[in-house]
Amino acid sequence: MLKIALYGKGGIGKSTMTANLAAAMATQGHRVIQIGCDPKADSTMTLLGGQAVTSVMDYLRQHDEAPTDLSQISARGFGNVLCLETGGPTPGLGCAGRGIITTFQLLQELRLFEEVKPDIVLYDVLGDVVCGGFAAPIREGYARHVLIVTSGEKMALYAARNIASAVANFADRAYASVHGIILNKRNVPDERQKVEAFAREAKLAILTEVPRSDDISRCEDLGMTVVEGAPDSACARIFQDLARDLWALQHEDCHA
């Protein structure tokens, strides 16, 4: 099972990257789970025709008992991707990171991986603050590989450095490692050079570069990924190529 967590500053396009990777991997014949680990609970909407799945935290607030079946907190989206969202606490109350920990404990009890038997699990994780909850995918062994999504904007790169440092803190515990960077372009001056400088500093590779694209915006307005809505576009091909490259990590993991 290939387990990848995508981290980055809020609003940097993690959900767009994650959902398009999930869609691409699904079209390549893999069984995929996407877990949104953000209080906004909107990671999987473009896989679900613009609809929202009931998040784990919302379910727990609305019911006296925890869910007993995965169907109560999940939905099947494009390419049969299984979509789940952790959600978060009532605004102004509680800890958002705690929602991730609660969700992961529940998914263990429901035997998510044993029941679904996925080839690939993708976690879409907020990276502005890498506290214990938001670090759970890498700290608890749920993910093996981390992809950092960034642009050349100052605050995006600041968050990227924090994420790389957080992952490095677990390097001696055989937890997740950063596989590389996804450059999600915002067309800021000298953007490629700024991200390349960060990549050199962190000793990481830039895995791919996603340009600003009207195709992505148009498809998201329709509740779709670009892989579904514009499969022959240049952007869709970028995600398909990245999905194939990432699948190769599965073979590395098997021989690790």
Coordinates of N, CA, C and O in Angstrom, one line a residue, residues 75-245:
A75 N -17.9 8.4 1.0 CA -18.6 8.4 -0.3 C -17.7 8.0 -1.4 O -16.5 8.3 -1.3
R76 N -18.2 7.4 -2.4 CA -17.4 7.0 -3.6 C -17.5 8.1 -4.6 O -18.6 8.6 -5.0
G77 N -16.3 8.5 -5.1 CA -16.3 9.6 -6.1 C -15.8 9.1 -7.5 O -15.8 7.9 -7.8
F78 N -15.3 10.1 -8.3 CA -14.8 9.8 -9.6 C -13.8 8.7 -9.5 O -12.9 8.7 -8.7
G79 N -13.9 7.7 -10.5 CA -12.9 6.6 -10.5 C -13.0 5.7 -9.3 O -12.1 4.9 -9.0
N80 N -14.2 5.7 -8.6 CA -14.4 4.9 -7.5 C -13.5 5.2 -6.3 O -13.3 4.4 -5.4
V81 N -13.0 6.4 -6.3 CA -12.1 6.9 -5.1 C -13.0 6.9 -3.9 O -14.1 7.5 -3.9
L82 N -12.5 6.3 -2.8 CA -13.2 6.4 -1.5 C -12.8 7.7 -0.8 O -11.6 7.9 -0.6
C83 N -13.8 8.6 -0.5 CA -13.5 9.9 0.0 C -14.0 10.0 1.4 O -15.1 9.7 1.8
L84 N -13.1 10.5 2.3 CA -13.4 10.8 3.7 C -12.8 12.1 4.1 O -11.8 12.6 3.5
E85 N -13.5 12.7 5.1 CA -13.0 14.0 5.6 C -13.0 14.0 7.1 O -14.0 13.5 7.7
T86 N -11.9 14.5 7.7 CA -11.9 14.5 9.2 C -12.8 15.6 9.7 O -13.5 15.4 10.7
G87 N -12.9 16.7 9.1 CA -13.6 17.9 9.6 C -12.9 18.5 10.8 O -11.7 18.2 11.0
G88 N -13.6 19.3 11.5 CA -13.0 20.0 12.7 C -14.0 20.3 13.7 O -15.2 19.9 13.6
P89 N -13.5 20.9 14.8 CA -14.5 21.3 15.9 C -15.4 22.4 15.5 O -15.2 23.0 14.5
T90 N -16.4 22.6 16.3 CA -17.2 23.8 16.2 C -16.3 25.1 16.2 O -15.4 25.2 17.0
P91 N -16.5 26.0 15.2 CA -15.6 27.1 15.1 C -15.5 27.8 16.5 O -16.5 28.2 17.2
G92 N -14.2 28.1 16.9 CA -14.0 28.7 18.1 C -13.9 27.8 19.3 O -13.5 28.3 20.4
L93 N -14.2 26.5 19.1 CA -14.1 25.6 20.2 C -13.3 24.4 19.8 O -13.5 23.9 18.7
G94 N -12.5 23.9 20.7 CA -11.7 22.7 20.5 C -10.5 22.9 19.6 O -10.2 23.9 19.1
C95 N -9.9 21.7 19.3 CA -8.6 21.7 18.6 C -8.8 21.0 17.3 O -9.3 19.8 17.2
A96 N -8.5 21.6 16.2 CA -8.6 21.0 14.8 C -7.8 19.8 14.7 O -8.1 18.8 14.1
G97 N -6.5 19.9 15.2 CA -5.6 18.7 15.1 C -6.2 17.5 15.8 O -6.0 16.4 15.4
R98 N -6.9 17.7 16.9 CA -7.5 16.6 17.6 C -8.5 15.9 16.8 O -8.7 14.7 16.9
G99 N -9.2 16.6 15.9 CA -10.1 15.9 14.9 C -9.4 14.9 14.1 O -10.0 13.9 13.8
I100 N -8.2 15.2 13.7 CA -7.5 14.2 12.9 C -7.1 13.0 13.7 O -7.3 11.8 13.2
I101 N -6.7 13.2 14.9 CA -6.4 12.0 15.8 C -7.6 11.2 16.0 O -7.6 9.9 15.9
T102 N -8.7 11.8 16.3 CA -10.0 11.1 16.6 C -10.4 10.3 15.4 O -10.8 9.2 15.5
T103 N -10.3 10.9 14.2 CA -10.6 10.3 12.9 C -9.8 9.0 12.7 O -10.3 8.0 12.4
F104 N -8.5 9.2 12.9 CA -7.6 8.1 12.6 C -7.9 6.9 13.6 O -7.8 5.7 13.2
Q105 N -8.2 7.2 14.8 CA -8.5 6.2 15.8 C -9.8 5.4 15.4 O -9.9 4.2 15.4
L106 N -10.8 6.2 14.9 CA -12.0 5.6 14.4 C -11.8 4.7 13.2 O -12.4 3.6 13.1
L107 N -11.0 5.2 12.3 CA -10.8 4.4 11.1 C -10.1 3.1 11.4 O -10.3 2.1 10.7
Q108 N -9.2 3.1 12.4 CA -8.6 1.9 12.8 C -9.6 0.9 13.4 O -9.6 -0.3 13.0
E109 N -10.6 1.5 14.2 CA -11.6 0.6 14.7 C -12.5 0.1 13.6 O -13.0 -1.1 13.7
L110 N -12.8 0.8 12.6 CA -13.6 0.4 11.5 C -12.8 -0.5 10.5 O -13.4 -0.9 9.5
R111 N -11.5 -0.7 10.7 CA -10.7 -1.5 9.9 C -10.7 -1.0 8.4 O -10.9 -1.8 7.5
L112 N -10.5 0.3 8.2 CA -10.6 0.9 6.9 C -9.7 0.2 5.9 O -10.2 -0.2 4.8
F113 N -8.5 0.1 6.2 CA -7.6 -0.5 5.2 C -7.8 -2.0 4.9 O -7.7 -2.4 3.8
E114 N -8.2 -2.7 6.0 CA -8.4 -4.1 5.8 C -9.7 -4.3 5.0 O -9.7 -5.3 4.2
E115 N -10.7 -3.5 5.2 CA -12.0 -3.6 4.4 C -11.9 -3.2 3.0 O -12.4 -3.9 2.1
V116 N -11.2 -2.1 2.8 CA -11.1 -1.5 1.4 C -10.0 -2.1 0.6 O -10.1 -2.2 -0.6
K117 N -8.9 -2.4 1.3 CA -7.7 -2.9 0.6 C -7.2 -2.0 -0.5 O -7.1 -2.4 -1.7
P118 N -6.9 -0.7 -0.2 CA -6.5 0.2 -1.2 C -5.1 -0.1 -1.7 O -4.3 -0.6 -1.0
D119 N -4.8 0.4 -2.9 CA -3.4 0.4 -3.4 C -2.7 1.7 -3.0 O -1.5 1.7 -2.7
I120 N -3.5 2.8 -2.9 CA -2.9 4.1 -2.6 C -3.8 4.8 -1.6 O -5.1 4.8 -1.8
V121 N -3.2 5.4 -0.6 CA -4.0 6.3 0.3 C -3.3 7.7 0.3 O -2.1 7.8 0.4
L122 N -4.1 8.7 0.0 CA -3.6 10.1 -0.1 C -4.3 10.9 1.1 O -5.5 10.9 1.3
Y123 N -3.4 11.6 1.8 CA -3.8 12.5 2.9 C -3.6 13.9 2.5 O -2.5 14.3 2.1
D124 N -4.6 14.7 2.6 CA -4.5 16.2 2.3 C -4.5 16.9 3.6 O -5.5 17.0 4.3
V125 N -3.3 17.4 4.0 CA -3.1 17.9 5.3 C -2.7 19.4 5.4 O -1.8 19.8 4.6
L126 N -3.4 20.2 6.2 CA -3.1 21.6 6.4 C -1.7 21.7 7.0 O -1.4 20.9 7.9
G127 N -0.9 22.6 6.5 CA 0.5 22.6 7.0 C 0.9 24.0 7.5 O 2.1 24.2 7.7
D128 N 0.0 24.9 7.8 CA 0.4 26.1 8.4 C 1.0 25.9 9.8 O 1.9 26.6 10.2
V129 N 0.4 25.0 10.6 CA 0.9 24.7 11.9 C 1.0 23.2 12.0 O 0.0 22.5 11.9
V130 N 2.2 22.7 12.1 CA 2.4 21.2 12.1 C 2.5 20.8 13.6 O 3.5 20.4 14.1
C131 N 1.3 20.9 14.3 CA 1.2 20.4 15.7 C 1.0 18.9 15.7 O 1.0 18.3 14.7
G132 N 0.8 18.4 16.9 CA 0.7 17.0 17.1 C -0.4 16.4 16.2 O -0.2 15.3 15.6
G133 N -1.5 17.0 16.1 CA -2.6 16.5 15.3 C -2.3 16.5 13.9 O -2.5 15.5 13.2
F134 N -1.9 17.6 13.4 CA -1.6 17.7 11.9 C -0.4 16.9 11.5 O -0.2 16.6 10.4
A135 N 0.5 16.6 12.5 CA 1.6 15.8 12.2 C 1.3 14.3 12.3 O 2.2 13.5 12.0
A136 N 0.1 13.9 12.7 CA -0.2 12.5 12.9 C 0.0 11.7 11.7 O 0.5 10.5 11.8
P137 N -0.3 12.1 10.5 CA -0.1 11.2 9.3 C 1.4 10.8 9.2 O 1.7 9.7 8.7
I138 N 2.3 11.7 9.6 CA 3.7 11.3 9.5 C 4.3 10.8 10.8 O 5.2 9.9 10.8
R139 N 3.7 11.2 11.9 CA 4.3 10.8 13.2 C 3.8 9.4 13.6 O 4.5 8.7 14.3
E140 N 2.6 9.1 13.2 CA 2.0 7.8 13.6 C 2.2 6.7 12.6 O 1.6 5.6 12.8
G141 N 2.9 7.0 11.5 CA 3.1 6.0 10.5 C 2.0 5.8 9.5 O 2.1 4.8 8.8
Y142 N 1.0 6.7 9.5 CA 0.0 6.5 8.5 C 0.4 6.8 7.1 O 0.0 6.1 6.1
A143 N 1.3 7.7 6.9 CA 1.9 8.0 5.6 C 3.4 7.7 5.6 O 4.1 7.9 6.7
R144 N 3.9 7.3 4.5 CA 5.3 7.0 4.4 C 6.1 8.1 3.6 O 7.3 8.3 3.8
H145 N 5.4 8.7 2.7 CA 6.0 9.8 1.9 C 5.2 11.1 2.0 O 4.0 11.1 2.1
V146 N 6.0 12.2 2.0 CA 5.4 13.5 2.1 C 5.7 14.3 0.9 O 6.8 14.3 0.4
L147 N 4.7 14.9 0.3 CA 4.9 15.9 -0.8 C 4.5 17.3 -0.3 O 3.5 17.4 0.4
I148 N 5.4 18.2 -0.5 CA 5.2 19.6 -0.1 C 4.7 20.4 -1.3 O 5.4 20.5 -2.3
V149 N 3.5 21.0 -1.1 CA 2.9 21.8 -2.2 C 3.3 23.3 -1.8 O 3.0 23.7 -0.7
T150 N 3.9 24.0 -2.8 CA 4.2 25.4 -2.5 C 4.2 26.1 -3.8 O 4.3 25.6 -4.9
S151 N 4.1 27.4 -3.7 CA 4.3 28.4 -4.8 C 5.6 29.1 -4.4 O 6.3 28.7 -3.5
G152 N 5.9 30.2 -5.2 CA 7.1 31.0 -4.9 C 6.7 32.1 -3.9 O 7.6 33.0 -3.7
E153 N 5.5 32.2 -3.4 CA 5.1 33.2 -2.4 C 5.8 33.0 -1.1 O 6.1 31.9 -0.6
K154 N 6.1 34.1 -0.5 CA 6.9 34.1 0.8 C 6.3 33.2 1.8 O 7.0 32.4 2.4
M155 N 5.0 33.4 2.1 CA 4.4 32.6 3.2 C 4.3 31.2 2.9 O 4.3 30.3 3.8
A156 N 4.1 30.9 1.6 CA 4.0 29.5 1.2 C 5.3 28.8 1.4 O 5.4 27.6 1.9
L157 N 6.4 29.5 1.1 CA 7.8 28.9 1.3 C 8.1 28.8 2.8 O 8.8 27.9 3.2
Y158 N 7.6 29.8 3.5 CA 7.8 29.7 5.0 C 7.2 28.5 5.6 O 7.8 27.7 6.4
A159 N 5.9 28.2 5.2 CA 5.3 27.0 5.6 C 6.0 25.8 5.1 O 6.1 24.8 5.9
A160 N 6.5 25.8 3.9 CA 7.2 24.6 3.3 C 8.4 24.3 4.2 O 8.7 23.1 4.4
R161 N 9.1 25.3 4.6 CA 10.3 25.1 5.4 C 10.0 24.5 6.7 O 10.6 23.5 7.2
N162 N 8.9 24.9 7.3 CA 8.4 24.4 8.6 C 8.0 22.9 8.5 O 8.3 22.1 9.3
I163 N 7.4 22.6 7.4 CA 6.9 21.2 7.1 C 8.2 20.3 7.0 O 8.2 19.2 7.6
A164 N 9.1 20.8 6.2 CA 10.3 20.0 6.0 C 11.1 19.8 7.3 O 11.6 18.7 7.6
S165 N 11.1 20.8 8.1 CA 11.8 20.7 9.4 C 11.0 19.7 10.3 O 11.6 18.9 11.0
A166 N 9.7 19.8 10.3 CA 8.9 18.9 11.1 C 9.1 17.4 10.7 O 9.3 16.5 11.6
V167 N 9.2 17.1 9.4 CA 9.4 15.8 9.0 C 10.8 15.3 9.4 O 11.0 14.2 9.8
A168 N 11.8 16.2 9.3 CA 13.1 15.9 9.6 C 13.3 15.5 11.1 O 14.1 14.7 11.4
N169 N 12.4 16.1 11.9 CA 12.5 15.7 13.4 C 12.2 14.3 13.6 O 12.5 13.8 14.7
F170 N 11.5 13.6 12.7 CA 11.1 12.2 12.9 C 12.0 11.3 12.1 O 11.8 10.1 12.0
A171 N 13.1 11.8 11.5 CA 13.9 11.1 10.6 C 14.5 9.8 11.2 O 14.7 8.8 10.6
D172 N 14.9 9.9 12.5 CA 15.5 8.8 13.2 C 14.5 7.7 13.7 O 14.9 6.8 14.4
R173 N 13.2 7.9 13.4 CA 12.2 7.0 13.9 C 11.6 6.2 12.8 O 10.5 5.6 13.0
A174 N 12.1 6.2 11.6 CA 11.6 5.5 10.5 C 10.2 5.8 10.1 O 9.4 5.0 9.7
Y175 N 9.8 7.1 10.4 CA 8.5 7.6 10.0 C 8.6 8.1 8.5 O 9.5 7.7 7.8
A176 N 7.7 9.0 8.1 CA 7.6 9.4 6.8 C 8.8 10.3 6.4 O 9.5 10.9 7.3
S177 N 9.2 10.4 5.2 CA 10.2 11.3 4.7 C 9.6 12.1 3.5 O 8.6 11.7 2.9
V178 N 10.2 13.3 3.3 CA 9.8 14.2 2.2 C 10.3 13.6 0.9 O 11.5 13.5 0.7
H179 N 9.4 13.3 0.0 CA 9.8 12.8 -1.3 C 10.2 13.9 -2.3 O 11.1 13.8 -3.1
G180 N 9.5 15.0 -2.1 CA 9.8 16.1 -3.0 C 8.7 17.2 -3.0 O 7.8 17.2 -2.1
I181 N 8.8 18.2 -3.9 CA 8.1 19.4 -3.9 C 7.2 19.4 -5.2 O 7.6 19.1 -6.3
I182 N 5.9 19.8 -5.0 CA 5.1 20.2 -6.1 C 5.0 21.7 -6.2 O 4.5 22.3 -5.2
L183 N 5.4 22.3 -7.3 CA 5.4 23.7 -7.5 C 4.0 24.0 -8.1 O 3.8 23.7 -9.3
N184 N 3.1 24.6 -7.4 CA 1.8 25.1 -7.9 C 2.0 26.6 -8.1 O 1.9 27.4 -7.2
K185 N 2.1 26.9 -9.4 CA 2.5 28.3 -9.7 C 1.4 29.3 -9.5 O 0.3 29.1 -9.8
R186 N 1.9 30.5 -9.0 CA 1.0 31.6 -8.8 C 1.5 32.8 -9.6 O 1.0 33.9 -9.5
N187 N 2.5 32.6 -10.4 CA 3.0 33.6 -11.4 C 3.6 34.8 -10.6 O 3.4 35.9 -11.1
V188 N 4.2 34.6 -9.5 CA 4.9 35.6 -8.8 C 6.3 35.8 -9.5 O 6.8 34.9 -10.1
P189 N 6.9 37.0 -9.3 CA 8.2 37.2 -10.0 C 9.3 36.2 -9.5 O 9.4 35.9 -8.3
D190 N 10.0 35.7 -10.5 CA 11.1 34.8 -10.2 C 10.7 33.6 -9.4 O 11.4 33.0 -8.6
E191 N 9.5 33.1 -9.7 CA 8.9 32.0 -8.9 C 9.7 30.7 -9.0 O 10.0 30.1 -7.9
R192 N 10.1 30.3 -10.1 CA 10.8 29.0 -10.2 C 12.2 29.1 -9.5 O 12.6 28.2 -8.8
Q193 N 12.8 30.3 -9.6 CA 14.1 30.4 -9.0 C 14.0 30.4 -7.4 O 14.8 29.8 -6.7
K194 N 12.9 31.0 -6.9 CA 12.7 31.0 -5.5 C 12.5 29.6 -4.9 O 13.0 29.2 -3.9
V195 N 11.7 28.8 -5.7 CA 11.4 27.5 -5.2 C 12.6 26.6 -5.4 O 12.9 25.7 -4.6
E196 N 13.4 26.8 -6.4 CA 14.6 26.1 -6.6 C 15.6 26.3 -5.5 O 16.3 25.4 -5.0
A197 N 15.6 27.6 -5.0 CA 16.5 27.9 -3.9 C 16.1 27.2 -2.6 O 16.9 26.6 -1.9
F198 N 14.8 27.1 -2.4 CA 14.3 26.3 -1.2 C 14.6 24.9 -1.4 O 15.1 24.2 -0.5
A199 N 14.4 24.3 -2.6 CA 14.7 22.9 -2.9 C 16.2 22.6 -2.6 O 16.5 21.6 -2.0
R200 N 17.1 23.5 -3.0 CA 18.5 23.2 -2.8 C 18.8 23.3 -1.3 O 19.5 22.4 -0.8
E201 N 18.2 24.2 -0.6 CA 18.4 24.4 0.8 C 17.9 23.1 1.6 O 18.6 22.7 2.5
A202 N 16.8 22.6 1.2 CA 16.2 21.5 1.9 C 16.7 20.1 1.3 O 16.3 19.1 1.8
K203 N 17.5 20.2 0.2 CA 18.0 19.0 -0.5 C 16.8 18.1 -1.0 O 16.7 16.9 -0.7
L204 N 15.9 18.8 -1.6 CA 14.7 18.1 -2.2 C 14.6 18.4 -3.7 O 15.1 19.4 -4.2
A205 N 13.9 17.5 -4.3 CA 13.6 17.6 -5.8 C 12.3 18.3 -6.0 O 11.3 18.1 -5.3
I206 N 12.2 19.1 -7.1 CA 10.9 19.6 -7.5 C 10.4 18.5 -8.5 O 10.9 18.3 -9.6
L207 N 9.3 17.9 -8.1 CA 8.8 16.7 -8.8 C 8.0 17.1 -10.0 O 8.1 16.4 -11.1
T208 N 7.3 18.2 -10.0 CA 6.5 18.7 -11.1 C 6.2 20.2 -10.9 O 6.2 20.7 -9.8
E209 N 5.8 20.8 -12.0 CA 5.4 22.2 -11.9 C 4.0 22.3 -12.5 O 3.8 21.9 -13.7
V210 N 3.0 22.8 -11.8 CA 1.6 22.9 -12.3 C 1.4 24.4 -12.6 O 1.4 25.2 -11.6
P211 N 1.1 24.8 -13.8 CA 0.9 26.2 -14.1 C -0.5 26.6 -13.7 O -1.4 25.8 -13.6
R212 N -0.6 27.9 -13.6 CA -2.0 28.5 -13.4 C -2.8 28.1 -14.7 O -2.3 28.4 -15.8
S213 N -4.0 27.6 -14.5 CA -4.7 27.1 -15.7 C -6.2 27.4 -15.6 O -6.8 27.1 -14.6
D214 N -6.7 27.9 -16.7 CA -8.2 28.1 -16.7 C -8.9 26.8 -16.7 O -10.1 26.7 -16.3
D215 N -8.3 25.7 -17.2 CA -8.9 24.4 -17.2 C -9.2 24.0 -15.8 O -10.3 23.4 -15.5
I216 N -8.2 24.2 -14.9 CA -8.4 23.8 -13.5 C -9.6 24.5 -12.9 O -10.5 24.0 -12.3
S217 N -9.6 25.9 -13.1 CA -10.6 26.7 -12.5 C -12.0 26.3 -13.1 O -13.0 26.2 -12.3
R218 N -12.1 26.1 -14.4 CA -13.3 25.8 -15.0 C -13.9 24.5 -14.5 O -15.1 24.3 -14.2
C219 N -13.0 23.5 -14.4 CA -13.5 22.2 -13.9 C -13.9 22.2 -12.5 O -14.9 21.6 -12.1
E220 N -13.2 23.0 -11.6 CA -13.6 23.1 -10.2 C -14.9 23.8 -10.1 O -15.7 23.4 -9.2
D221 N -15.2 24.7 -10.9 CA -16.5 25.4 -10.9 C -17.6 24.4 -11.2 O -18.8 24.5 -10.8
L222 N -17.3 23.3 -12.0 CA -18.2 22.3 -12.3 C -18.2 21.1 -11.4 O -18.9 20.1 -11.6
G223 N -17.4 21.2 -10.3 CA -17.3 20.2 -9.3 C -16.5 19.0 -9.8 O -16.8 17.8 -9.4
M224 N -15.5 19.2 -10.6 CA -14.7 18.1 -11.1 C -13.2 18.4 -11.0 O -12.8 19.6 -11.0
T225 N -12.4 17.4 -11.0 CA -11.0 17.6 -11.2 C -10.7 17.8 -12.7 O -11.6 17.5 -13.6
V226 N -9.5 18.3 -13.0 CA -9.2 18.5 -14.4 C -9.0 17.2 -15.1 O -9.2 17.0 -16.3
V227 N -8.6 16.1 -14.3 CA -8.4 14.8 -14.9 C -9.7 14.3 -15.4 O -9.8 13.6 -16.4
E228 N -10.8 14.6 -14.7 CA -12.2 14.2 -15.2 C -12.7 15.1 -16.2 O -13.2 14.7 -17.3
G229 N -12.6 16.4 -16.0 CA -13.3 17.4 -16.8 C -12.6 17.8 -18.1 O -13.2 18.2 -19.1
A230 N -11.3 17.7 -18.1 CA -10.5 18.0 -19.3 C -9.3 17.0 -19.4 O -8.1 17.4 -19.3
P231 N -9.6 15.8 -19.6 CA -8.6 14.7 -19.6 C -7.5 14.8 -20.6 O -6.5 14.2 -20.5
D232 N -7.8 15.6 -21.7 CA -6.8 15.7 -22.8 C -6.0 17.0 -22.6 O -5.1 17.3 -23.5
S233 N -6.2 17.7 -21.5 CA -5.5 19.0 -21.3 C -4.1 18.8 -20.9 O -3.7 17.7 -20.4
A234 N -3.2 19.8 -21.0 CA -1.9 19.7 -20.6 C -1.8 19.5 -19.1 O -0.9 18.8 -18.6
C235 N -2.7 20.2 -18.3 CA -2.7 20.0 -16.9 C -3.0 18.6 -16.5 O -2.4 18.0 -15.5
A236 N -4.0 18.0 -17.1 CA -4.3 16.6 -16.8 C -3.1 15.7 -17.0 O -2.9 14.7 -16.3
R237 N -2.4 15.9 -18.1 CA -1.2 15.1 -18.4 C -0.2 15.2 -17.3 O 0.5 14.3 -17.0
I238 N 0.0 16.4 -16.7 CA 0.9 16.6 -15.7 C 0.6 15.7 -14.5 O 1.5 15.1 -13.9
F239 N -0.7 15.7 -14.1 CA -1.1 14.8 -13.0 C -1.0 13.3 -13.3 O -0.6 12.5 -12.5
Q240 N -1.3 13.0 -14.6 CA -1.1 11.6 -15.0 C 0.4 11.2 -14.9 O 0.7 10.1 -14.4
D241 N 1.2 12.0 -15.3 CA 2.7 11.7 -15.3 C 3.2 11.6 -13.9 O 3.9 10.7 -13.5
L242 N 2.7 12.5 -13.0 CA 3.1 12.5 -11.6 C 2.6 11.3 -10.9 O 3.3 10.6 -10.1
A243 N 1.4 10.9 -11.2 CA 0.8 9.7 -10.6 C 1.6 8.5 -11.0 O 1.9 7.6 -10.1
R244 N 2.0 8.4 -12.2 CA 2.9 7.2 -12.6 C 4.2 7.2 -11.9 O 4.7 6.2 -11.5
D245 N 4.8 8.4 -11.8 CA 6.1 8.5 -11.1 C 5.9 8.1 -9.6 O 6.8 7.4 -9.1

